[in-house]
Coordinates of C-alpha atoms in Angstrom, one line a residue:
Chain S
M24 CA -19.0 4.6 13.1
I25 CA -19.1 5.5 9.0
W26 CA -16.4 8.0 9.6
V27 CA -14.3 5.2 11.1
V28 CA -14.9 3.0 8.2
A29 CA -14.2 5.9 6.0
V30 CA -10.9 6.7 7.5
V31 CA -9.8 3.1 7.6
V32 CA -10.5 2.3 3.7
F33 CA -8.9 5.6 2.8
I34 CA -5.7 4.4 4.8
M35 CA -6.1 1.1 3.0
L36 CA -6.3 2.6 -0.7
A37 CA -3.7 4.9 0.1
A38 CA -1.2 2.4 1.2
A39 CA -2.3 0.2 -1.7
L40 CA -1.6 3.0 -4.1
A41 CA 2.0 3.4 -2.3
V42 CA 2.6 -0.2 -3.1
L43 CA 2.7 0.3 -6.8
F44 CA 4.2 3.7 -7.0
L45 CA 6.8 3.8 -4.4
P46 CA 10.1 3.9 -6.0
N47 CA 11.6 1.7 -3.3
M48 CA 11.4 -1.9 -2.7
I49 CA 11.4 -1.7 1.0
A50 CA 8.9 0.8 1.3
A51 CA 6.4 -1.0 -1.0
V52 CA 6.8 -4.1 1.4
V53 CA 6.2 -1.9 4.3
A54 CA 3.1 -0.4 2.6
S55 CA 1.8 -3.9 1.9
A56 CA 1.9 -4.5 5.7
V57 CA -0.2 -1.4 6.2
V58 CA -2.5 -2.6 3.7
S59 CA -3.0 -5.9 5.8
L60 CA -3.4 -3.9 9.0
S61 CA -6.4 -2.1 7.5
L62 CA -7.8 -5.3 6.2
T63 CA -7.8 -6.5 9.8
V64 CA -9.6 -3.7 11.0
I65 CA -12.1 -3.9 8.4
F66 CA -12.7 -7.7 8.9
A67 CA -13.2 -6.6 12.6
I68 CA -15.7 -4.0 11.8
V69 CA -17.8 -6.3 9.5
K70 CA -17.8 -8.7 12.8
A71 CA -15.8 -11.7 11.1
P72 CA -13.3 -12.2 14.0
D73 CA -12.1 -15.3 12.8
V74 CA -11.2 -13.9 9.4
A75 CA -9.9 -10.7 11.3
M76 CA -7.4 -13.2 13.2
T77 CA -6.2 -15.0 10.2
E78 CA -5.6 -11.9 8.3
A79 CA -3.6 -10.4 11.4
A80 CA -1.7 -13.6 11.9
I81 CA -0.8 -14.2 8.2
G82 CA -0.6 -10.6 7.0
A83 CA 1.2 -9.0 9.9
G84 CA 3.6 -12.0 10.8
L85 CA 4.3 -14.3 8.3
S86 CA 3.8 -12.2 4.8
S87 CA 6.1 -9.7 6.3
L88 CA 8.5 -12.5 7.3
I89 CA 8.4 -14.3 3.9
L90 CA 8.6 -10.8 2.0
A91 CA 11.5 -9.7 4.2
I92 CA 13.5 -13.0 3.4
G93 CA 12.6 -12.3 -0.4
L94 CA 13.9 -8.7 -0.1
K95 CA 17.4 -9.9 1.8
R96 CA 17.8 -12.6 -0.8
L97 CA 17.2 -10.7 -3.8
G98 CA 19.4 -7.9 -2.9
Y99 CA 17.0 -5.0 -2.3
W100 CA 18.2 -4.5 1.3
K101 CA 20.4 -1.4 0.5
T102 CA 19.1 1.4 2.3
D103 CA 18.9 4.6 0.4
S104 CA 20.7 7.6 1.8
I105 CA 19.0 11.1 1.4
D106 CA 20.7 12.3 -1.8
K107 CA 20.1 8.9 -3.3
V108 CA 16.3 9.6 -2.9
K109 CA 16.6 13.1 -4.0
A110 CA 18.4 11.8 -7.0
G111 CA 15.2 9.7 -7.8
E112 CA 16.6 6.1 -8.1
R113 CA 14.0 3.5 -8.8
H114 CA 14.0 -0.1 -8.1
D115 CA 11.9 -1.0 -11.2
Chain M
M20 CA -26.0 4.7 -6.2
N21 CA -28.9 6.0 -4.1
S22 CA -27.3 4.8 -0.7
F23 CA -23.6 5.1 -1.5
F24 CA -22.7 6.7 1.6
T25 CA -23.5 3.8 3.8
I26 CA -21.0 1.5 5.7
E27 CA -21.7 -1.5 3.2
G28 CA -21.3 1.1 0.2
I29 CA -18.1 2.4 1.4
L30 CA -16.6 -1.2 2.2
Y31 CA -17.9 -2.4 -1.5
F32 CA -16.2 0.5 -3.0
G33 CA -12.9 -0.1 -1.0
A34 CA -12.9 -3.9 -1.7
I35 CA -13.4 -3.2 -5.4
S36 CA -10.8 -0.4 -5.7
L37 CA -8.3 -2.9 -3.8
S38 CA -9.0 -5.6 -6.4
I39 CA -8.4 -3.0 -9.4
I40 CA -5.3 -1.6 -8.0
G41 CA -4.0 -5.0 -7.6
L42 CA -5.0 -6.1 -11.2
F43 CA -3.4 -2.8 -12.5
G44 CA -0.1 -3.2 -10.9
L45 CA -0.1 -6.9 -12.2
L46 CA -0.7 -5.8 -15.8
V47 CA 1.7 -2.7 -15.4
S48 CA 4.6 -3.3 -13.3
K49 CA 7.8 -4.3 -14.9
N50 CA 9.4 -6.0 -11.7
L51 CA 8.5 -9.7 -10.8
F52 CA 8.9 -8.6 -7.0
R53 CA 6.4 -5.7 -7.4
M54 CA 4.1 -8.1 -9.5
L55 CA 4.2 -10.6 -6.4
L56 CA 3.2 -7.9 -4.3
S57 CA 0.2 -6.8 -6.8
L58 CA -0.8 -10.3 -6.6
V59 CA -1.2 -10.1 -2.7
L60 CA -3.3 -7.0 -3.0
F61 CA -5.7 -8.5 -5.7
E62 CA -6.0 -11.6 -3.2
A63 CA -6.9 -9.4 -0.4
G64 CA -9.6 -7.3 -2.5
A65 CA -11.0 -10.6 -3.4
N66 CA -11.3 -11.8 0.0
L67 CA -12.8 -8.6 1.3
V68 CA -15.6 -8.8 -1.5
L69 CA -16.4 -12.5 -0.3
V70 CA -16.7 -11.7 3.3
L71 CA -18.8 -8.6 2.7
S72 CA -21.2 -10.9 0.7
G73 CA -22.2 -12.4 4.1
F74 CA -22.3 -9.1 6.0
I75 CA -25.7 -8.2 7.7
R76 CA -26.6 -4.8 9.0
N77 CA -27.0 -5.0 12.8
G78 CA -25.8 -8.6 12.8
I79 CA -23.5 -10.1 15.2
A80 CA -20.2 -12.4 14.9
P81 CA -21.3 -16.0 14.6
I82 CA -20.3 -17.3 17.9
F83 CA -22.6 -18.4 20.5
L84 CA -21.9 -16.8 23.8
D85 CA -24.4 -16.4 27.0
G86 CA -26.3 -13.5 25.9
N87 CA -27.0 -13.6 22.3
S88 CA -29.2 -16.5 22.0
G89 CA -31.9 -14.3 19.9
A90 CA -29.9 -12.0 17.9
V91 CA -29.1 -12.1 14.1
M92 CA -25.8 -13.6 12.9
N93 CA -23.8 -13.0 10.1
D94 CA -23.2 -15.7 7.4
P95 CA -20.6 -18.1 8.8
V96 CA -20.2 -19.9 5.1
P97 CA -18.1 -17.0 3.4
Q98 CA -16.1 -16.6 6.4
A99 CA -15.0 -20.1 6.6
L100 CA -14.3 -20.1 3.0
V101 CA -12.1 -16.8 3.0
L102 CA -10.2 -18.7 6.2
T103 CA -9.1 -21.3 3.9
A104 CA -8.2 -19.0 1.2
I105 CA -6.2 -16.8 3.1
V106 CA -4.0 -19.7 4.3
I107 CA -3.9 -20.9 0.6
G108 CA -2.9 -17.5 -0.5
V109 CA 0.2 -17.5 1.9
G110 CA 1.2 -21.0 0.2
V111 CA 1.1 -19.3 -3.2
Q112 CA 3.1 -16.4 -2.0
A113 CA 6.0 -18.5 -0.9
L114 CA 5.9 -20.6 -3.9
A115 CA 5.9 -17.4 -6.1
L116 CA 8.9 -16.0 -4.2
S117 CA 10.9 -19.2 -4.6
L118 CA 10.5 -19.3 -8.4
I119 CA 11.5 -15.5 -8.2
F120 CA 14.7 -16.7 -6.5
R121 CA 15.4 -19.3 -9.3
V122 CA 14.7 -16.7 -12.0
K123 CA 17.1 -14.1 -10.4
K124 CA 19.8 -16.7 -10.2
H125 CA 19.5 -18.0 -13.7
Y126 CA 18.9 -14.6 -15.6
G127 CA 20.7 -12.2 -13.3
S128 CA 17.9 -9.7 -13.3
M129 CA 14.4 -9.2 -12.3
D130 CA 13.1 -6.9 -15.2
M131 CA 10.5 -8.7 -17.2
R132 CA 12.0 -6.9 -20.6
T133 CA 15.4 -8.1 -20.0
I134 CA 14.2 -11.6 -18.8
R135 CA 12.3 -11.7 -22.1
S136 CA 15.0 -10.7 -24.3
K137 CA 17.3 -13.3 -22.6
L138 CA 14.6 -15.8 -22.8
E139 CA 14.3 -15.2 -26.7
R140 CA 18.0 -15.4 -27.4
E141 CA 18.4 -18.4 -25.5
I142 CA 15.6 -20.2 -27.3
A143 CA 17.0 -19.0 -30.7
T144 CA 20.3 -20.3 -29.7
Q145 CA 19.0 -23.5 -28.7
A146 CA 17.0 -24.0 -32.0
G147 CA 19.9 -22.6 -34.2
V148 CA 18.0 -19.8 -35.6
T149 CA 18.5 -16.1 -35.6
P150 CA 16.5 -14.5 -32.7
P151 CA 13.5 -12.6 -33.5
G152 CA 13.5 -9.0 -34.5
S153 CA 16.9 -8.7 -36.3
N154 CA 17.9 -9.5 -39.8
E155 CA 21.1 -10.7 -39.2
A156 CA 23.1 -13.4 -36.9
P157 CA 22.8 -12.6 -33.3
A158 CA 24.7 -9.8 -32.1
P159 CA 24.6 -8.5 -28.7
V160 CA 24.9 -5.1 -29.5
K161 CA 22.1 -5.2 -31.8
L162 CA 20.0 -6.6 -29.0
V163 CA 20.7 -3.8 -26.6
K164 CA 20.0 -1.2 -29.0
G165 CA 16.6 -2.8 -29.9
E166 CA 15.6 -2.9 -26.3
A167 CA 16.6 0.4 -25.7
H168 CA 14.3 1.4 -28.5
E169 CA 11.3 0.0 -26.9
Chain P
M22 CA -21.4 6.1 21.3
T23 CA -20.6 8.2 24.2
F24 CA -18.9 11.7 24.0
I25 CA -15.6 10.1 25.3
E26 CA -15.4 7.4 22.7
I27 CA -16.1 9.7 20.1
I28 CA -13.3 11.8 21.3
A29 CA -11.0 8.8 21.6
M30 CA -11.8 7.5 17.9
L31 CA -11.1 11.2 16.7
L32 CA -7.7 11.3 18.2
I33 CA -6.9 8.0 17.0
G34 CA -8.0 8.8 13.7
M35 CA -5.7 11.9 13.5
S36 CA -2.8 9.9 14.5
A37 CA -3.3 7.4 12.0
L38 CA -3.5 9.9 9.3
I39 CA -0.4 11.5 10.6
G40 CA 1.3 8.1 10.5
L41 CA 0.2 7.6 6.8
Y42 CA 1.7 10.9 5.8
R43 CA 5.1 9.8 7.2
L44 CA 4.6 6.2 5.4
I45 CA 4.0 7.7 2.0
F46 CA 6.1 10.7 2.1
G47 CA 8.9 9.6 4.5
P48 CA 12.0 10.5 2.9
T49 CA 13.9 7.4 4.1
N50 CA 13.3 3.6 4.7
P51 CA 13.8 3.5 8.4
D52 CA 11.3 6.5 8.6
R53 CA 8.6 4.2 6.8
I54 CA 9.2 1.4 9.3
V55 CA 8.9 3.5 12.3
A56 CA 5.7 4.8 11.1
T57 CA 4.3 1.1 10.3
D58 CA 5.3 0.4 13.9
A59 CA 3.1 3.1 15.1
L60 CA 0.2 2.3 12.9
N61 CA 0.6 -1.3 14.3
L62 CA 0.1 0.0 17.7
I63 CA -2.8 2.2 16.7
A64 CA -4.3 -0.4 15.0
S65 CA -4.3 -2.6 18.1
V66 CA -5.8 0.2 20.4
V67 CA -8.7 0.3 17.7
L68 CA -9.5 -3.3 17.7
V69 CA -9.6 -2.8 21.5
L70 CA -12.1 -0.1 21.2
L71 CA -14.0 -2.2 18.9
A72 CA -14.5 -4.7 21.5
L73 CA -15.7 -1.8 23.7
F74 CA -18.0 -0.8 21.0
F75 CA -19.6 -4.1 20.2
D76 CA -19.7 -5.1 23.8
S77 CA -18.1 -8.3 23.2
V78 CA -15.0 -9.9 24.2
L79 CA -14.3 -11.8 21.2
Y80 CA -12.4 -9.0 19.6
L81 CA -9.6 -8.9 22.3
D82 CA -8.0 -12.1 21.1
V83 CA -7.5 -10.5 17.6
A84 CA -5.9 -7.6 19.2
L85 CA -3.6 -9.9 21.2
V86 CA -2.6 -11.7 18.0
Y87 CA -2.0 -8.7 16.0
A88 CA 0.2 -6.9 18.7
V89 CA 2.4 -9.7 19.3
L90 CA 2.7 -10.7 15.5
S91 CA 3.1 -7.1 14.1
F92 CA 6.3 -6.9 16.7
V93 CA 7.8 -10.0 15.0
G94 CA 7.2 -8.8 11.5
M95 CA 8.6 -5.2 12.1
I96 CA 11.6 -7.3 13.9
A97 CA 11.9 -9.0 10.4
L98 CA 12.0 -6.1 8.3
A99 CA 14.4 -4.1 10.5
R100 CA 16.8 -7.0 10.1
V101 CA 16.7 -6.5 6.5
I102 CA 17.7 -3.0 6.9
E103 CA 20.6 -3.9 9.5
S104 CA 22.1 -6.3 7.1
K105 CA 23.7 -3.4 5.3
A106 CA 26.1 -2.8 7.9
D107 CA 27.5 -6.6 7.7
D108 CA 28.4 -7.0 4.0
S109 CA 28.0 -3.9 1.9
S110 CA 31.7 -3.6 1.3
K111 CA 31.9 -7.1 0.3
E112 CA 30.1 -6.9 -2.9
Q113 CA 28.0 -4.7 -4.7
E114 CA 25.1 -6.5 -6.2
E115 CA 23.4 -5.1 -9.2
S116 CA 19.6 -4.9 -8.8
Chain Y
M2 CA 1.1 2.2 -24.7
T3 CA 0.6 -1.2 -22.2
K4 CA -0.3 1.1 -19.7
Y5 CA -3.2 2.9 -21.6
S6 CA -4.4 -0.4 -22.9
A7 CA -4.5 -1.9 -19.3
L8 CA -6.2 1.3 -18.0
L9 CA -9.0 0.7 -20.9
F10 CA -9.5 -2.8 -19.8
I11 CA -9.5 -1.8 -16.1
S12 CA -12.1 0.9 -16.4
G13 CA -14.4 -1.3 -18.4
L14 CA -14.0 -4.0 -15.5
V15 CA -14.8 -1.1 -13.0
F16 CA -17.7 -0.3 -14.6
L17 CA -18.9 -3.8 -14.7
L18 CA -18.2 -4.5 -10.9
M19 CA -20.2 -1.2 -10.2
V20 CA -23.2 -2.2 -12.1
I21 CA -23.1 -5.6 -10.3
T22 CA -22.7 -4.2 -7.0
G23 CA -25.6 -1.5 -7.4
L24 CA -27.8 -4.6 -7.8
L25 CA -26.8 -6.4 -4.6
P26 CA -29.0 -6.2 -1.6
M27 CA -26.6 -4.4 0.6
G28 CA -26.8 -5.2 4.2
H29 CA -29.7 -7.6 3.9
T30 CA -28.1 -10.7 2.7
P31 CA -30.4 -13.8 1.9
M32 CA -28.7 -16.8 3.5
L33 CA -30.1 -20.0 2.3
V34 CA -27.3 -22.2 3.5
G35 CA -26.3 -19.9 6.4
N36 CA -29.6 -20.2 8.2
A37 CA -29.7 -23.8 8.0
I38 CA -26.3 -24.1 9.6
L39 CA -26.8 -21.4 12.1
E40 CA -30.0 -23.4 13.2
G41 CA -28.6 -26.8 13.3
A42 CA -25.0 -26.3 14.2
K43 CA -25.8 -26.0 18.2
D44 CA -27.4 -29.5 18.3
Q45 CA -25.6 -31.3 15.4
V46 CA -22.0 -30.3 16.3
G47 CA -22.1 -28.7 19.4
A48 CA -19.4 -25.9 19.0
A49 CA -20.0 -22.6 20.3
N50 CA -18.1 -21.1 17.2
V51 CA -20.0 -21.6 14.2
V52 CA -17.4 -21.0 11.6
T53 CA -15.3 -23.8 13.2
S54 CA -18.2 -26.1 12.8
V55 CA -18.6 -25.0 9.2
V56 CA -14.7 -25.7 8.6
L57 CA -14.4 -28.8 10.4
G58 CA -17.8 -30.4 10.5
Y59 CA -19.7 -29.5 7.3
R60 CA -16.8 -28.9 5.3
G61 CA -14.2 -31.2 6.8
L62 CA -13.2 -32.8 3.5
D63 CA -12.4 -29.0 2.2
T64 CA -10.0 -28.6 5.1
L65 CA -8.1 -31.8 4.1
G66 CA -7.9 -30.5 0.6
E67 CA -6.5 -27.4 1.9
L68 CA -4.0 -29.1 4.0
S69 CA -2.9 -31.2 1.1
I70 CA -2.6 -28.0 -1.1
L71 CA -0.4 -26.5 1.5
F72 CA 1.9 -29.7 1.8
A73 CA 2.3 -29.5 -2.1
A74 CA 3.2 -25.7 -1.9
A75 CA 5.9 -26.5 0.9
S76 CA 7.2 -29.6 -1.0
V77 CA 7.7 -27.6 -4.2
V78 CA 9.1 -24.9 -2.4
G79 CA 11.7 -27.3 -1.0
L80 CA 12.2 -28.8 -4.4
V81 CA 12.8 -25.7 -6.2
L82 CA 15.4 -24.2 -3.7
T83 CA 17.1 -27.5 -3.1
K84 CA 17.7 -28.4 -6.8
S85 CA 19.6 -25.0 -7.4
S86 CA 22.6 -26.4 -4.9
F87 CA 23.5 -28.6 -7.6
N88 CA 24.1 -25.7 -10.1
K89 CA 25.7 -23.7 -7.4
H90 CA 28.4 -26.2 -6.8
A91 CA 29.6 -25.7 -10.3
S92 CA 29.7 -21.9 -10.1
N93 CA 31.4 -19.8 -7.7
N94 CA 30.5 -20.3 -4.2
D95 CA 31.0 -17.4 -2.4
D96 CA 29.1 -16.9 0.6
K97 CA 26.5 -14.3 -0.3
H98 CA 24.4 -13.8 2.4
D99 CA 25.5 -12.8 6.0
H100 CA 25.6 -15.5 8.8
H101 CA 25.8 -13.0 12.0
D102 CA 23.4 -12.6 14.6
S103 CA 21.2 -9.8 14.7
G104 CA 21.9 -6.9 17.0
F105 CA 21.2 -6.9 20.7
V106 CA 17.5 -5.7 20.6
A107 CA 16.5 -8.2 18.2
V108 CA 17.9 -11.0 20.0
N109 CA 16.9 -10.5 23.4
A110 CA 13.4 -9.4 22.4
I111 CA 13.1 -12.4 20.4
D112 CA 14.3 -14.5 23.5
L113 CA 11.7 -12.8 25.6
I114 CA 8.8 -13.1 23.3
F115 CA 9.3 -16.8 22.4
P116 CA 7.5 -18.2 25.6
L117 CA 4.8 -15.7 25.0
L118 CA 4.3 -16.7 21.5
L119 CA 4.0 -20.5 22.4
V120 CA 1.6 -19.9 25.1
V121 CA -0.6 -17.7 22.7
G122 CA -0.3 -20.1 19.8
M123 CA -1.4 -23.2 21.9
Y124 CA -4.2 -21.1 23.5
I125 CA -5.6 -20.2 20.3
I126 CA -5.3 -23.9 18.9
T127 CA -7.3 -25.5 22.1
H128 CA -9.6 -22.7 22.1
G129 CA -10.5 -22.8 18.7
H130 CA -14.1 -24.2 19.1
L131 CA -15.2 -21.5 21.7
T132 CA -13.5 -18.4 20.9
P133 CA -12.1 -16.9 17.2
G134 CA -9.0 -18.6 16.0
G135 CA -8.3 -22.2 15.7
G136 CA -5.9 -24.5 13.8
F137 CA -4.8 -22.2 11.0
Q138 CA -3.9 -19.0 13.3
G139 CA -2.5 -20.9 15.9
G140 CA -0.2 -23.0 13.7
V141 CA 1.0 -19.9 11.8
V142 CA 1.9 -18.2 15.5
L143 CA 3.8 -21.4 16.4
A144 CA 5.7 -21.4 13.0
V145 CA 6.5 -17.9 13.3
A146 CA 8.1 -18.4 16.8
F147 CA 10.1 -21.3 15.6
S148 CA 11.6 -19.7 12.4
M149 CA 12.2 -16.4 14.1
L150 CA 14.6 -18.2 16.5
V151 CA 16.6 -19.4 13.6
I152 CA 16.3 -16.2 11.6
V153 CA 17.6 -14.0 14.3
R154 CA 20.5 -16.4 15.3
P155 CA 21.4 -18.2 12.2
R156 CA 24.6 -19.7 13.3
R157 CA 23.7 -21.2 16.7
V158 CA 20.1 -22.3 16.6
S159 CA 19.0 -25.0 14.2
I160 CA 16.1 -26.9 14.1
N161 CA 16.1 -30.5 13.1
H162 CA 14.4 -31.2 9.7
G163 CA 13.6 -34.9 10.4
M164 CA 11.7 -33.7 13.7
V165 CA 9.8 -31.3 11.5
S166 CA 8.6 -33.5 9.0
I167 CA 7.6 -36.3 11.6
I168 CA 5.5 -34.1 13.3
E169 CA 3.9 -33.2 10.0
S170 CA 3.3 -36.7 9.0
F171 CA 1.9 -37.5 12.5
A172 CA -0.6 -34.7 12.4
G173 CA -1.6 -35.6 9.0
V174 CA -2.0 -39.2 9.7
S175 CA -4.2 -38.4 12.8
F176 CA -6.4 -36.2 11.0
I177 CA -7.2 -38.8 8.4
V178 CA -7.4 -41.7 11.1
I179 CA -10.1 -39.6 13.1
G180 CA -12.1 -39.2 10.0
V181 CA -12.0 -42.9 9.0
V182 CA -12.9 -43.9 12.4
A183 CA -16.3 -42.3 12.1
L184 CA -16.7 -44.3 9.1
F185 CA -16.4 -47.5 11.0
K186 CA -19.1 -46.5 13.4
G187 CA -21.5 -46.3 10.4
Q188 CA -21.5 -42.4 10.0
S189 CA -19.7 -40.1 7.3
F190 CA -16.4 -39.1 6.9
L191 CA -15.1 -36.7 9.7
Q192 CA -18.2 -36.8 11.6
P193 CA -17.8 -35.6 15.3
L194 CA -18.0 -38.5 17.4
L195 CA -17.7 -38.8 21.4
G196 CA -20.6 -37.0 22.3
H197 CA -21.1 -33.2 22.5
G198 CA -20.2 -32.6 26.0
E199 CA -21.5 -29.7 28.0
F200 CA -21.9 -26.5 25.6
A201 CA -19.4 -23.9 25.5
S202 CA -16.9 -25.7 27.7
L203 CA -13.5 -26.8 26.9
W204 CA -14.3 -30.4 26.6
S205 CA -17.3 -30.1 24.0
A206 CA -18.0 -30.5 20.4
G207 CA -16.7 -34.2 20.3
T208 CA -13.6 -34.6 18.1
L209 CA -13.3 -31.1 16.9
P210 CA -10.6 -30.2 19.3
L211 CA -8.6 -33.0 18.6
L212 CA -9.1 -32.0 14.7
Y213 CA -7.9 -28.5 15.3
L214 CA -5.0 -29.7 17.2
A215 CA -3.6 -32.0 14.3
V216 CA -4.4 -29.0 11.9
G217 CA -2.7 -26.7 14.1
L218 CA 0.5 -28.9 14.3
K219 CA 0.4 -29.8 10.6
V220 CA 0.1 -26.1 9.7
G221 CA 2.8 -25.0 12.1
A222 CA 5.0 -27.6 10.7
E223 CA 4.6 -27.0 7.3
L224 CA 5.1 -23.2 7.4
A225 CA 8.2 -23.5 9.7
G226 CA 9.8 -25.8 7.1
L227 CA 8.7 -23.5 4.2
L228 CA 10.1 -20.5 6.1
L229 CA 13.6 -22.4 6.8
A230 CA 13.5 -23.6 3.3
L231 CA 13.3 -19.9 2.1
N232 CA 15.7 -18.7 4.5
T233 CA 18.5 -21.1 4.3
D234 CA 21.2 -20.6 1.6
E235 CA 21.7 -22.9 -1.1
V236 CA 24.9 -24.2 0.4
A237 CA 24.0 -28.0 1.1
S238 CA 24.1 -28.8 4.8

């Protein structure tokens, strides 16, 4: 059981660092969705199913929806092509 | 530190690290949208610490079922508090996002440095004084140079 | 845990790490969104397996809600990427 | 420079938090309030889910404050985003955001999943006192269901804003009325009435399912209105 916890915490921290350091904004939003995913599993592991369900509903559904609307209205929806990524364009 | 590699130790480490990462992003990042994402991380870490404070080893979920009359249960009070806090957190997130929309519409940018320089220039223009950081009358070329210097 | 359950958790953990690699180092945004969708499926399976480990039916509800709503969230994020094709030629917004 | 000073501050904070965490009794939490609630909840409230009896029974006033905070957030979002429409009429009024439908996959998937979302949301709300879940989670599911219809097809589908606010006001008023009725019976505010019923059946725990139904409708209506206010363009309808 302890290795399951270790893997989930590792995924959570890696995704949280990716939120800060990924150059692209859509990628940052996707990484924050992964953070709430691992939080749901952690809440289920510490035997708090109510909190886990709240986090699942809000982190997976509503927060992604709100941030997606924000991405669309703030003009971050331009997908990057491969060469743009290699040139190192950064929304910052 | 003697018993770090237990389930509780790893979970506390993860929760504190998540809060710290969120606070670091809130302090360092220049983009308003990334600051909002960091705020979400910070809230999540604080919620995780609160839930962990009611965690009991070998406890079960605080729900009465048929077979678990004698078992030890987790503390239900922090779970109820966090249940409320998560829902309020999403309200705060939507409110911050709508304010970011207004800022983007008014200043045309999301960068904190640009917004700050424009804000200072606006205030100076309203007050009828020269903007801070320059010895002369406000000239846009000067401002751009000073901004690039920082 | 029995032997079978340990094997299942091992495989699921490895696939989650592979998905995490694609999330962080994936070259384009559609790669990352597909990786997150795969991670959502993995998380639903992990929740169901937790219901098996803890021997309790309560966690199945969490898995149900998570599976349904993660699909909706991914649809919303996919729509953000999709809107490029509509009016990218109309204007170039500075970011 | 800012980055290094932030790092210094945060490393100090990490040290402080690690010291505090090292002193905590990990895994053997002393629960003073929690033990009292766990012993008395089965007889005093009668709900199988102890978290529900904390949220609605012992801390019902807290939930009322939380609903009012959410209401304030939703109204401020509406205020902020509507006021900008006056500025926009003066400036250029080019249609900035796309109004097209989504692709084939998104439209048909949402059409298929919409009844499932409704069923799941109502199940979670009505079984809030028996299984994990309750008004907040079910309300979120309902709000996501209704707003996805509009987001996927912005032109064809529209939701009546008056209806949304009527549902929201009705749910809020009924929450308060259920609380006040207990006052007339000589008990404290929001105390569960109507007897306890048979334990762990659907009609148990007195008025808690009705309260959770009100919470679910209110949260769903508020969040749906908030999402629609965020999604609509500032062109006044």
